[in-house]
Coordinates of C-alpha atoms in Angstrom, one line a residue:
Chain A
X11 CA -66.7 -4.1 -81.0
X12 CA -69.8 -4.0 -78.4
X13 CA -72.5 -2.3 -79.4
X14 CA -72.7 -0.2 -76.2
X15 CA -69.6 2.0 -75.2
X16 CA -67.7 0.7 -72.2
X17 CA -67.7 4.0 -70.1
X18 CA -70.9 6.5 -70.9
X19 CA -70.7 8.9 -68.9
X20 CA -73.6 12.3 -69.3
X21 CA -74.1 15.5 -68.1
X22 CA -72.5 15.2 -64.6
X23 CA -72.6 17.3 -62.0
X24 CA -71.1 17.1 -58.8
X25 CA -70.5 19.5 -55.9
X26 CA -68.3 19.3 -53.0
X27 CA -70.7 21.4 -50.5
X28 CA -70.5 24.8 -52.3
X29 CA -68.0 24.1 -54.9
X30 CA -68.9 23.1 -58.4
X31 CA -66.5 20.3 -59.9
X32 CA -68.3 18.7 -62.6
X33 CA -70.5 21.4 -64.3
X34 CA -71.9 19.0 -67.4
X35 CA -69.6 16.7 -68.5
X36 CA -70.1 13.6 -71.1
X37 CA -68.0 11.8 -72.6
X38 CA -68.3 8.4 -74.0
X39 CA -65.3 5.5 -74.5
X40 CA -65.0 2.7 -76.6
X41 CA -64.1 -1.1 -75.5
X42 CA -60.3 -1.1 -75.9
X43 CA -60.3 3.3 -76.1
X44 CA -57.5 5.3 -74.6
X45 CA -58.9 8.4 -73.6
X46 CA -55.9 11.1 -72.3
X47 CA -57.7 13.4 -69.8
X48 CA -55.3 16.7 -69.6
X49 CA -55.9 20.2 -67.7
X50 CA -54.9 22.4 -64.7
X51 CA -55.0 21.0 -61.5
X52 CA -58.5 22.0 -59.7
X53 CA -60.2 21.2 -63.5
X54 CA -61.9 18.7 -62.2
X55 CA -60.1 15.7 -63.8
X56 CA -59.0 13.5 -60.5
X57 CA -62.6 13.9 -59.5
X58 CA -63.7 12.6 -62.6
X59 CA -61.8 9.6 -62.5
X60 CA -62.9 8.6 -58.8
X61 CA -66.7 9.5 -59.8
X62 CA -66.7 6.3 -62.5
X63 CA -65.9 3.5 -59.6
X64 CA -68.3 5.4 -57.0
X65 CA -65.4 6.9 -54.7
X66 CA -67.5 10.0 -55.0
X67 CA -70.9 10.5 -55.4
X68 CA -72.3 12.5 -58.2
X69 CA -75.2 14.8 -57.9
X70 CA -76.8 15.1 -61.4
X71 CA -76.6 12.9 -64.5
X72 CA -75.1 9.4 -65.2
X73 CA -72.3 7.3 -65.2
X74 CA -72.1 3.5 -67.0
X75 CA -69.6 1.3 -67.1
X76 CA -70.2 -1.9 -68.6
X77 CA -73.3 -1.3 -69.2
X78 CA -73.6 -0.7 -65.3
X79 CA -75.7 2.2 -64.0
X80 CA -72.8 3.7 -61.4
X81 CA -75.1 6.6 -60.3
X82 CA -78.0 4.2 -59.2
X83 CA -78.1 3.9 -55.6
X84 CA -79.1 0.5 -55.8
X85 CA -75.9 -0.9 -58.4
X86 CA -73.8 -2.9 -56.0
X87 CA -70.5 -0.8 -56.2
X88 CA -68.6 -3.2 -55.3
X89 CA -70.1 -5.9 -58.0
X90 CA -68.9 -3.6 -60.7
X91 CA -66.4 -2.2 -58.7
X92 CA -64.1 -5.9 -59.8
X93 CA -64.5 -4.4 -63.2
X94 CA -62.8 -1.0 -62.8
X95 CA -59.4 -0.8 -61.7
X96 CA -57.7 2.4 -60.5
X97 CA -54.4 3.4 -59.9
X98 CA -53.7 6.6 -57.5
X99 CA -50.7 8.7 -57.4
X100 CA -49.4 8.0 -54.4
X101 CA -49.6 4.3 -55.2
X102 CA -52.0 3.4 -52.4
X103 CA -49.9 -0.2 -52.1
X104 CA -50.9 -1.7 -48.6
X105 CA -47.5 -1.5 -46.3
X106 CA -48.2 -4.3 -44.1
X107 CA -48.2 -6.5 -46.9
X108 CA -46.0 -8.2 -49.0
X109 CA -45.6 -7.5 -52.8
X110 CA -47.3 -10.6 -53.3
X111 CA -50.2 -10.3 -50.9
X112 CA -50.7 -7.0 -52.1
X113 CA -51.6 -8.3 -55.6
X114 CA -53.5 -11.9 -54.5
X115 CA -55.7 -10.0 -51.7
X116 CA -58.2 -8.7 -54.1
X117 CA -58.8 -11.8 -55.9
X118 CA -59.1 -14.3 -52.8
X119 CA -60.9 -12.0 -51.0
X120 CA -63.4 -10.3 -53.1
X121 CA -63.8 -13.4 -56.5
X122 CA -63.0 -16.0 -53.2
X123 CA -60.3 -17.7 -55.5
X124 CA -57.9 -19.9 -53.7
X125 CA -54.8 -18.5 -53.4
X126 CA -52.6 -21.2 -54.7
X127 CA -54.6 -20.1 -58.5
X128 CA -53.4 -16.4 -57.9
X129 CA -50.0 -17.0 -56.7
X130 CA -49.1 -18.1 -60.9
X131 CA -50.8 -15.0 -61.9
X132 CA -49.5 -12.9 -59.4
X133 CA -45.9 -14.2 -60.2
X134 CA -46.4 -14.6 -63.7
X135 CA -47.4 -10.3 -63.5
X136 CA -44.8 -9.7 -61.5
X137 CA -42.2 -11.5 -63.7
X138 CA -43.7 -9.3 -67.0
X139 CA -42.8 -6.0 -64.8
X140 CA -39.4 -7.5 -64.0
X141 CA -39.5 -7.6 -60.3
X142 CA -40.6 -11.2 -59.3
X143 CA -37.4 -11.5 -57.1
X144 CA -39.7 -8.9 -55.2
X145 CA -42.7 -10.6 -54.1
X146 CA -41.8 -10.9 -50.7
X147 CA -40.3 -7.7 -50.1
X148 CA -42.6 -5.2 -48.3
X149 CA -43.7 -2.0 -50.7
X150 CA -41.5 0.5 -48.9
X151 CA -38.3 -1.8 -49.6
X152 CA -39.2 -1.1 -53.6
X153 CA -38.9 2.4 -56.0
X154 CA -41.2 4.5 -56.2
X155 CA -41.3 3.2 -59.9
X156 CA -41.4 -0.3 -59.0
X157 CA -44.0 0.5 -56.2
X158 CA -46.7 2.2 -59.2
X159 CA -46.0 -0.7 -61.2
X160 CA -47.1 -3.1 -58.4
X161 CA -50.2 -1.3 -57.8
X162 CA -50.7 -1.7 -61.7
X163 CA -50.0 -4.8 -61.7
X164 CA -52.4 -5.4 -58.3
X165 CA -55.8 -3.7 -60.1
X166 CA -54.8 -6.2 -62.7
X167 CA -55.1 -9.2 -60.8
X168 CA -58.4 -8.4 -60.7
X169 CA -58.6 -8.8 -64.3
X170 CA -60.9 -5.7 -64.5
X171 CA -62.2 -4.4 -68.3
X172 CA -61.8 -1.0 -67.6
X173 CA -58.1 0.4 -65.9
X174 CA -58.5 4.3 -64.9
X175 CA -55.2 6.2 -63.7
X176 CA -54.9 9.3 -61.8
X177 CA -51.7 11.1 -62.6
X178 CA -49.9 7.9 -62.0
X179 CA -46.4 9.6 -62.9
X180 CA -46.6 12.8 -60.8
X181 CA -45.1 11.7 -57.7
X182 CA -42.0 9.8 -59.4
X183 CA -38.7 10.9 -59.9
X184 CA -38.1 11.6 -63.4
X185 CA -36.1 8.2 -64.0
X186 CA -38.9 6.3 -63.2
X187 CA -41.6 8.0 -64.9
X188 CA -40.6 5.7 -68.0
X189 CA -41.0 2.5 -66.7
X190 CA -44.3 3.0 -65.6
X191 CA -45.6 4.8 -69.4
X192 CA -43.8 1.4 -71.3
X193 CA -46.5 -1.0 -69.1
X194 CA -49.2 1.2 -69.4
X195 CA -48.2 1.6 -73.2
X196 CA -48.1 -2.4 -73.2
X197 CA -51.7 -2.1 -71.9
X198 CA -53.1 -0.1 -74.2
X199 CA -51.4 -2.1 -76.8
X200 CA -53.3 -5.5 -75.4
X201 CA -56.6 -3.2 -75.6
X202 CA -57.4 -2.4 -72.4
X203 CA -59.7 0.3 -71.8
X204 CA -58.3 2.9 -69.9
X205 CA -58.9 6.5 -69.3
X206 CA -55.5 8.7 -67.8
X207 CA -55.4 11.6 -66.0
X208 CA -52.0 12.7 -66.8
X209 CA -49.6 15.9 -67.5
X210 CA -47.4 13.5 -69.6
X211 CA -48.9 15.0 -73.5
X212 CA -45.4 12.6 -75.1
X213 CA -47.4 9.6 -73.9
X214 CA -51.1 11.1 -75.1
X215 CA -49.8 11.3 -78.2
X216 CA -47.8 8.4 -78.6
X217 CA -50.9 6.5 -76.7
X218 CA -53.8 8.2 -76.6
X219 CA -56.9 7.6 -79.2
X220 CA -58.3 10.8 -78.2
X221 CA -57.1 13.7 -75.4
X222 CA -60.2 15.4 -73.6
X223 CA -59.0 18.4 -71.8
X224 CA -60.8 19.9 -68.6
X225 CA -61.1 23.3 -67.6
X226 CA -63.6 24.5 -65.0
X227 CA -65.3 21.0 -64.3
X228 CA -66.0 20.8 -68.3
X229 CA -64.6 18.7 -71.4
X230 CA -64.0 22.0 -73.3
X231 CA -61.5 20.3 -76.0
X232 CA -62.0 16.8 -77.2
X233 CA -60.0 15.2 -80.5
X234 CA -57.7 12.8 -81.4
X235 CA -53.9 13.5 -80.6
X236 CA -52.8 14.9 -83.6
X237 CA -55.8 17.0 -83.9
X238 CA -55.7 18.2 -80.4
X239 CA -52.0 19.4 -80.8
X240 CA -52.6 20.6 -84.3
X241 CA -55.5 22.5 -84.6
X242 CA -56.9 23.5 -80.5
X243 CA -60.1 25.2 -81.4
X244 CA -60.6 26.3 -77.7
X245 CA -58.6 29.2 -76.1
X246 CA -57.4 27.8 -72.9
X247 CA -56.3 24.5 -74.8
X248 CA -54.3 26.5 -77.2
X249 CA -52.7 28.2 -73.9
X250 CA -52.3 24.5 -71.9
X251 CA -50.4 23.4 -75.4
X252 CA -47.8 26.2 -75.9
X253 CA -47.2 25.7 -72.1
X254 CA -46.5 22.1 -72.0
X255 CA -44.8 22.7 -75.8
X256 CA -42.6 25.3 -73.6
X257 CA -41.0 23.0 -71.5
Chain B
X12 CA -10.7 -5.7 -46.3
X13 CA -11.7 -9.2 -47.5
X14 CA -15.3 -10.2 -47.6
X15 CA -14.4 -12.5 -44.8
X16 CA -12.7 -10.0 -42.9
X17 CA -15.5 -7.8 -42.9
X18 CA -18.2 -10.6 -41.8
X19 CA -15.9 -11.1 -39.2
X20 CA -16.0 -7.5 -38.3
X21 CA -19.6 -7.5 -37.8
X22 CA -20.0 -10.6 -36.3
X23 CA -17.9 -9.1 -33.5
X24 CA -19.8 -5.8 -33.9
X25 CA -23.2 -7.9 -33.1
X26 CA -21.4 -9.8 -30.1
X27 CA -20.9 -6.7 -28.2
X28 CA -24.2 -5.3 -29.0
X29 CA -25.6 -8.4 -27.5
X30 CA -23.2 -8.2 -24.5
X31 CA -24.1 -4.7 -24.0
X32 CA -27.3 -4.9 -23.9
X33 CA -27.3 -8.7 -21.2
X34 CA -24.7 -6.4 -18.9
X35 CA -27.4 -3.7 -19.3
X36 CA -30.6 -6.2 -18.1
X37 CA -28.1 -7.2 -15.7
X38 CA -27.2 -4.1 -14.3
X39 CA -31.0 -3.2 -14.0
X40 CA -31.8 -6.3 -12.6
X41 CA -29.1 -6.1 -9.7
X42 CA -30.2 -2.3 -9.1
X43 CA -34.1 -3.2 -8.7
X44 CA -33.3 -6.4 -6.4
X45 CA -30.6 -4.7 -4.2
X46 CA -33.3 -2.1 -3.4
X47 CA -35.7 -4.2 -2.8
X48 CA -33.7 -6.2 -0.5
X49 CA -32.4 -2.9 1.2
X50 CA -35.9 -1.6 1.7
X51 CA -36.8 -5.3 2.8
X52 CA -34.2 -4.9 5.5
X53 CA -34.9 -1.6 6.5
X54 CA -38.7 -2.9 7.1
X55 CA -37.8 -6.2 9.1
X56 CA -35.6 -4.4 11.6
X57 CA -39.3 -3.0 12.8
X58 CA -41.6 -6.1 11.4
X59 CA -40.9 -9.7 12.0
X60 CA -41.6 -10.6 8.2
X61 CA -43.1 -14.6 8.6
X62 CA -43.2 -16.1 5.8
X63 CA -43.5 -19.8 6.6
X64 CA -47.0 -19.5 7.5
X65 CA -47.7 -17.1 4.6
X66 CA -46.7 -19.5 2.2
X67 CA -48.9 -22.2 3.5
X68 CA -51.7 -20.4 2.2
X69 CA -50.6 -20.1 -1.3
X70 CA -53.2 -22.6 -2.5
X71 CA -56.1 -19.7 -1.6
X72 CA -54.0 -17.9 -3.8
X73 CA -53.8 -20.0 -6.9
X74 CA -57.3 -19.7 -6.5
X75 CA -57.5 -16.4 -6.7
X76 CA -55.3 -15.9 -9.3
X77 CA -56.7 -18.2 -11.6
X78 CA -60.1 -16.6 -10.9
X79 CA -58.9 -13.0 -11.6
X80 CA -57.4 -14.2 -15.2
X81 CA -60.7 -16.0 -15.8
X82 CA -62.3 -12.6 -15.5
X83 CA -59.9 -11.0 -17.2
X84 CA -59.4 -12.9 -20.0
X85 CA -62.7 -13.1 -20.9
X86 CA -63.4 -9.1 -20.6
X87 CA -60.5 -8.5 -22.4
X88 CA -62.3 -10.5 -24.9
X89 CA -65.7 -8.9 -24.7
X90 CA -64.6 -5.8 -23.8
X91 CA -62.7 -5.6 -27.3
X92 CA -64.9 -6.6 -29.4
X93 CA -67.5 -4.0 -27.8
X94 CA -64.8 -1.3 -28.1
X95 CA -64.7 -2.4 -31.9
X96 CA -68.3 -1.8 -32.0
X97 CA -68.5 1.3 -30.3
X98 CA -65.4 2.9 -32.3
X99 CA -67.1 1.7 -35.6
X100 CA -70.4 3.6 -35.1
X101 CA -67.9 6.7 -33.9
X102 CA -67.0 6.6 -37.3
X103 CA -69.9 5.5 -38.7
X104 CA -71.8 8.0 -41.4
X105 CA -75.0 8.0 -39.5
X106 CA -75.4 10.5 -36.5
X107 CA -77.7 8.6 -34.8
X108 CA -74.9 5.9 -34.3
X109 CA -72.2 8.6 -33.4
X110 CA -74.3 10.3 -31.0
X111 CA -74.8 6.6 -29.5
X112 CA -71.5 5.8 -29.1
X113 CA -70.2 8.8 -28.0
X114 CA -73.0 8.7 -25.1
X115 CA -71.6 5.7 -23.9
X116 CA -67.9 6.5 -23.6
X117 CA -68.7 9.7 -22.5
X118 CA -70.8 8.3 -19.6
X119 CA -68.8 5.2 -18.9
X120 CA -65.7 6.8 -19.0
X121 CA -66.8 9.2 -16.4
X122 CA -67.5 7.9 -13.3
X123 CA -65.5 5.8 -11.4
X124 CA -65.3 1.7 -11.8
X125 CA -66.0 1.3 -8.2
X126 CA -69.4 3.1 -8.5
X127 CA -70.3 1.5 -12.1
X128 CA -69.8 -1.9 -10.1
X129 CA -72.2 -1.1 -7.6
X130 CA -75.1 0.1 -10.2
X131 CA -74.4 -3.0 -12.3
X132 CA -74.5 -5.5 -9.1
X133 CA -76.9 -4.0 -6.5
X134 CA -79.0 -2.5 -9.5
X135 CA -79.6 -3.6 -12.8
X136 CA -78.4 -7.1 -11.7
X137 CA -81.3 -6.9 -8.7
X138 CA -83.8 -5.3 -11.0
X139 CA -82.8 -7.9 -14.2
X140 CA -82.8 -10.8 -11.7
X141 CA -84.4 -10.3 -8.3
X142 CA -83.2 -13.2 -6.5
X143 CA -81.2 -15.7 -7.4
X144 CA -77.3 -16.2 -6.7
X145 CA -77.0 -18.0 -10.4
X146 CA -77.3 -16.4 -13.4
X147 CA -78.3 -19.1 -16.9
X148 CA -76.8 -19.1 -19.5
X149 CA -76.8 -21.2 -22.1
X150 CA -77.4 -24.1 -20.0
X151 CA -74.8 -23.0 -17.4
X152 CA -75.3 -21.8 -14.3
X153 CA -73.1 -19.0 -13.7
X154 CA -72.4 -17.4 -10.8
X155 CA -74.3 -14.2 -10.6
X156 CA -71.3 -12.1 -9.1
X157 CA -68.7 -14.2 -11.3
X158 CA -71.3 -12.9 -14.4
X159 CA -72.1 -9.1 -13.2
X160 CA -68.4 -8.7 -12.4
X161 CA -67.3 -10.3 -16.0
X162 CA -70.1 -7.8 -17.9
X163 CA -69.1 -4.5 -15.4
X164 CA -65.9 -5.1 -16.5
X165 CA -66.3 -5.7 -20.1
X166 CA -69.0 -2.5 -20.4
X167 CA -66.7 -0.6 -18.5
X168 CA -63.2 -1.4 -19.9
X169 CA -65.3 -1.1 -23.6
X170 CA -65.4 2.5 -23.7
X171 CA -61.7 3.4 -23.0
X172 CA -60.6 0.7 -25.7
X173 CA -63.3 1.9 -28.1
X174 CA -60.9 5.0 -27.6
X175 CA -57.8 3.7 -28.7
X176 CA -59.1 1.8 -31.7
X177 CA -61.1 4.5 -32.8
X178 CA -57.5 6.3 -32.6
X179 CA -55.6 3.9 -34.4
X180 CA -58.1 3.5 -37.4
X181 CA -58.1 7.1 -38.1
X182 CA -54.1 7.2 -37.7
X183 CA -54.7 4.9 -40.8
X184 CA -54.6 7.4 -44.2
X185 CA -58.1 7.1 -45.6
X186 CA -56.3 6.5 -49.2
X187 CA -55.5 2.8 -47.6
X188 CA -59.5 2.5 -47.3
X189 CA -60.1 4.0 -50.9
X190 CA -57.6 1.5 -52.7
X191 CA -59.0 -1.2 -50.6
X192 CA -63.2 -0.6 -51.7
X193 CA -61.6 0.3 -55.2
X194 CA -60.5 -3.9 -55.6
X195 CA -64.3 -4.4 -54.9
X196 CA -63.8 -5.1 -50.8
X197 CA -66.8 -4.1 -48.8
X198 CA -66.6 -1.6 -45.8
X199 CA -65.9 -4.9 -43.3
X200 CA -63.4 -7.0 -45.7
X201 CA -61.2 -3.7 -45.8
X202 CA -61.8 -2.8 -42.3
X203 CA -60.1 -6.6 -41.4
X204 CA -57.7 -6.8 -44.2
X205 CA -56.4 -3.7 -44.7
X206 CA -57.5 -1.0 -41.6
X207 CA -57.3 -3.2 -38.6
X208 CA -53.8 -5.1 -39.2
X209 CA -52.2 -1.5 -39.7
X210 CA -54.1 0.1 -36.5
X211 CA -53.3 -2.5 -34.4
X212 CA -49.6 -2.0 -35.1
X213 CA -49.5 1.4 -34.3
X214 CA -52.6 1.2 -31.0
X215 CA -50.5 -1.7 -29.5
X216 CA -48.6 0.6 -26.8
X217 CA -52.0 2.0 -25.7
X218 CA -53.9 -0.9 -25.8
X219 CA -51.5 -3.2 -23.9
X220 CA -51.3 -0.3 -21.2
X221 CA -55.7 -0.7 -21.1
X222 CA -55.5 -4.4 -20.9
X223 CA -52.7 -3.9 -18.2
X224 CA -55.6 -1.7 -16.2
X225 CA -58.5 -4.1 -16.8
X226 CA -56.6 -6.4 -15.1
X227 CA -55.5 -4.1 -12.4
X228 CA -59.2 -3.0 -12.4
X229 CA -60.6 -6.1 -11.8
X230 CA -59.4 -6.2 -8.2
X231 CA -62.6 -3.6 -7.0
X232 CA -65.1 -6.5 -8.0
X233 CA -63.9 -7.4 -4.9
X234 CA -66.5 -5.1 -3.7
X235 CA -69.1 -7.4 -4.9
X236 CA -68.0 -10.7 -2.8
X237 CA -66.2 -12.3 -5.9
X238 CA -63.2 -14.3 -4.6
X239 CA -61.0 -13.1 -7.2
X240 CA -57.0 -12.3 -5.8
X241 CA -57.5 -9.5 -3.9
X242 CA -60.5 -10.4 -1.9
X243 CA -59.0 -14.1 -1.3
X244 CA -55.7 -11.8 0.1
X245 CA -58.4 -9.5 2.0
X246 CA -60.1 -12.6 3.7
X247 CA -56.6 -14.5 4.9
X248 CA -55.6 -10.9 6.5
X249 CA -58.6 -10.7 8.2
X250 CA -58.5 -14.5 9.5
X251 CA -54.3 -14.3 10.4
X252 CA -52.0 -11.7 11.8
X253 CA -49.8 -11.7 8.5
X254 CA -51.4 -8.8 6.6
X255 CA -48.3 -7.4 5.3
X256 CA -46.6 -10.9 3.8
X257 CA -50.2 -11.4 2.4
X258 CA -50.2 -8.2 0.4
X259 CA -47.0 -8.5 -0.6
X260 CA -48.0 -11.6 -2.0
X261 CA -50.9 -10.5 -3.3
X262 CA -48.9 -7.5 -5.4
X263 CA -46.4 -10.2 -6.4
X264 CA -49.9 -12.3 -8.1
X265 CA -50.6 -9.4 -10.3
X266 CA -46.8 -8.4 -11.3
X267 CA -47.1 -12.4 -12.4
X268 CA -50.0 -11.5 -14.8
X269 CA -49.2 -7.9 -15.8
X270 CA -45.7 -8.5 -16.6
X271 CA -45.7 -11.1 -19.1
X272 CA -48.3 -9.1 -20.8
X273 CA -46.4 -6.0 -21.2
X274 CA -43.4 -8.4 -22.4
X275 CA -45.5 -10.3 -25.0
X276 CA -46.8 -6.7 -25.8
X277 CA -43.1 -5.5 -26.3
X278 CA -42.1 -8.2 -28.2
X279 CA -45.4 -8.3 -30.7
X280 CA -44.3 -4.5 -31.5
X281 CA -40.9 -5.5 -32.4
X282 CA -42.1 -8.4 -34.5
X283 CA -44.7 -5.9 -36.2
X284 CA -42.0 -3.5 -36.9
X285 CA -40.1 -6.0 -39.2
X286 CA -43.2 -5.9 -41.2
X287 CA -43.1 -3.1 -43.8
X288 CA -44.0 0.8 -43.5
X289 CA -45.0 2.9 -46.3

């Protein structure tokens, strides 16, 4: 285990214009952490998330990754930005692209690895999510399952140390939310750090080493899974939990 | 139905697509030329069409044509990649540079070609250059109204493309440009990669129709002595009495240029389209 946490991230605060998003929030995660971020949408959580690879800009406090100063206008984002992959809701898969080229782009052009070296990695991915008779199909001939699990798959290529996810589930049909959780739950079982944004609590707990949840751009609630369902010492997560529990 | 009997079924399906759509072209084909050739007879009965001694002269032309793709290749060229300039600082985060850029299409896009040629030529080109009938560069000598037609045309042609492209990148969902940065790509690697491929599939229309007009345009540099198509046709109607077979000609010359480009421009969408759409 490192000495230094992978992600540190202390007393942010970010605005968008008039609107406060982030009012304080630290948290710190371990090499090989899961961290479950939970909460009502407008919490603050997606905005969290894009804050750690510098898709938005924070006002006050800091942000490392890796040991990387993110807030520092002089880090070269997109250095440290190899290091941190994301996956968005809506996939974000690039349509005029193959399956494979999707996942080989980042690597040959951003590391400037030949291609021929990523096509057996790319393949070799694509076989572990059980689509490599895909790789030449274009991303609207897949699922919407298969297509998350390509853009999973292509921020892995990059072979990043941290893997951050933004409600990856919410825009699949309920038959495909499953195939997504098993490779992220294969990821966290290979130790990969990653911090999810997500509204699925049977995958925090079965996952998760801790749950943070967000309310009104804070961390009011952080503890490990069975603690967090267990005993909520804040209001509002004691409201979120009988809620989800509901359904 | 067998499997067989079905792949017969739409191979026969597919041969009278195709043979619908050949009588169509066909059918189109025979409409255009049979009014042509009515309208062609209507007109002879009233001019003596003589085409013998047009024809001799079709060498001037070939000169002229190759002279008026010369210049309009290579502003199609420049022109481009100064629209792709100009479009990028429309976007850029600075004001400065969006100010700038909107100046120029703004101005350019304002007044007419014809009077833009005569500021460039009997202007900046006198005031850059005061005498002097050859412009160097790099070593070459250029033709000064070959050069000041080439950059008129370019500058000019610039700020209507700078238009489209500036169109076609923000048609693109700025989520493609997010994921794209997020691998680690810099703003120009995921403008060439990611942006640019997917605008230019969905600008091609548009931008074929601009390239269609610089060529078209390129005919007022006439204006400035260059012996491009129209001013050859201009100079044989003024030397012989066959100004109408000349012109007609001379519209034939740029239907040869435009043509094929609006073809190859049809035929690049249709390609593009097999490529995938999210």
């Amino acid at each position: 285990m490192s000495p230094h946490p992978m992600i540190e991230i202390r007393g942010v605060q970010k605005w968008f214009g008039r609107l406060h998003v982030l009012r304080g929030v630290t948290l710190s995660v371990k090499e090989g952490e899961v961290v479950v971020i939970a909460g009502a949408s407008g919490s603050g959580k997606s905005t969290l998330l894009r804050c750690l690879n510098g898709l938005e800009k924070i006002q006050q406090g800091e942000i490392w990754v890796d040991g990387v100063p993110i807030h520092d206008k002089r880090t070269n984002l997109n250095r440290i930005r190899q290091k941190i992959g994301i996956v968005f809701q809506s996939y974000n898969l690039f349509p005029h692209m193959t399956v494979l080229r999707n996942i080989i782009l980042g690597p040959v052009v951003v590391k400037g690895v030949p291609p021929r070296q990523v096509y057996g990695r790319a393949l070799q991915l694509l076989r572990r999510i059980g689509i490599a008779d895909k790789a030449n199909a274009y991303p609207d001939q897949l699922s919407g399952g298969q297509r998350q699990r390509v853009a999973i798959v292509r921020a892995l290529a990059m072979e990043p140390k941290v893997m951050l996810f933004d409600e990856p589930t919410s825009a699949l049909d309920p038959e495909m939310i499953k195939e997504v959780l098993d490779l992220m739950r294969e990821l966290a079982q290979e130790k990969m750090t990653m911090i999810v944004v997500t509204h699925e609590m049977g995958f925090a707990r079965e996952v998760a080493d801790r749950i943070a949840f967000m309310a009104d751009g804070q961390i009011i609630e952080i503890a490990p899974p069975e603690e967090f369902f267990a005993h909520p010492k804040d209001e509002r997560t004691r409201r979120f939990i009988e809620k989800i529990l509901a359904v | 139905m067998t499997p067989e009997m079905r792949g017969e079924a739409i191979g026969w399906a597919r041969a009278y697509q195709l043979l619908k759509i050949a009588g169509r072209v066909l059918f189109s084909a025979a409409l255009v030329t049979g009014t042509l050739l009515a309208i062609y007879g209507i007109l002879s009965q009233s001019y003596p069409f003589r085409w013998r001694p047009a024809l001799q002269d079709l060498d001037a032309f070939h000169q002229g044509l190759l002279r008026t793709l010369q210049i309009s290749l290579v502003s199609m060229v420049f022109g481009t990649a100064l629209g792709l300039l100009i479009a990028l600082a429309r976007l850029a985060p600075f004001a400065l540079l969006r100010d700038m850029g909107a100046l120029y299409v703004h101005t350019l896009r304002n007044i007419p070609f014809l009077v833009f040629i005569l500021f460039m030529y009997f202007g900046v080109a006198r005031s850059v250059i005061p005498t002097g009938a050859y412009v160097p560069l790099f070593g070459w000598e250029l033709d000064a109204r070959l050069f000041w037609g080439v950059v008129a045309l370019s500058l000019f042609e610039a700020s209507f493309i700078s238009e489209i492209l500036r169109a076609g990148i923000l048609s693109i969902h700025p989520t493609q440009m997010e994921s794209a940065r997020s691998l680690g790509m810099n703003y120009l690697q995921a403008l060439r990669y990611v942006i640019l491929p997917q605008a230019f599939r969905n600008i091609l229309p548009p931008l074929t129709g601009e390239l269609i007009a610089l060529v078209k345009e390129s005919a007022l540099l006439m204006i400035i002595s260059l012996p491009e198509l129209t001013l050859t046709a201009k100079q044989l109607a003024s030397q012989k009495p066959l100004q109408f077979e000349f012109y007609t000609i001379l519209a034939a010359y740029y239907l040869v240029i435009t043509l094929p480009l609006a073809a190859l421009s049809h035929l690049l969408e249709r390609r593009l389209k097999l490529g995938g759409r999210e």
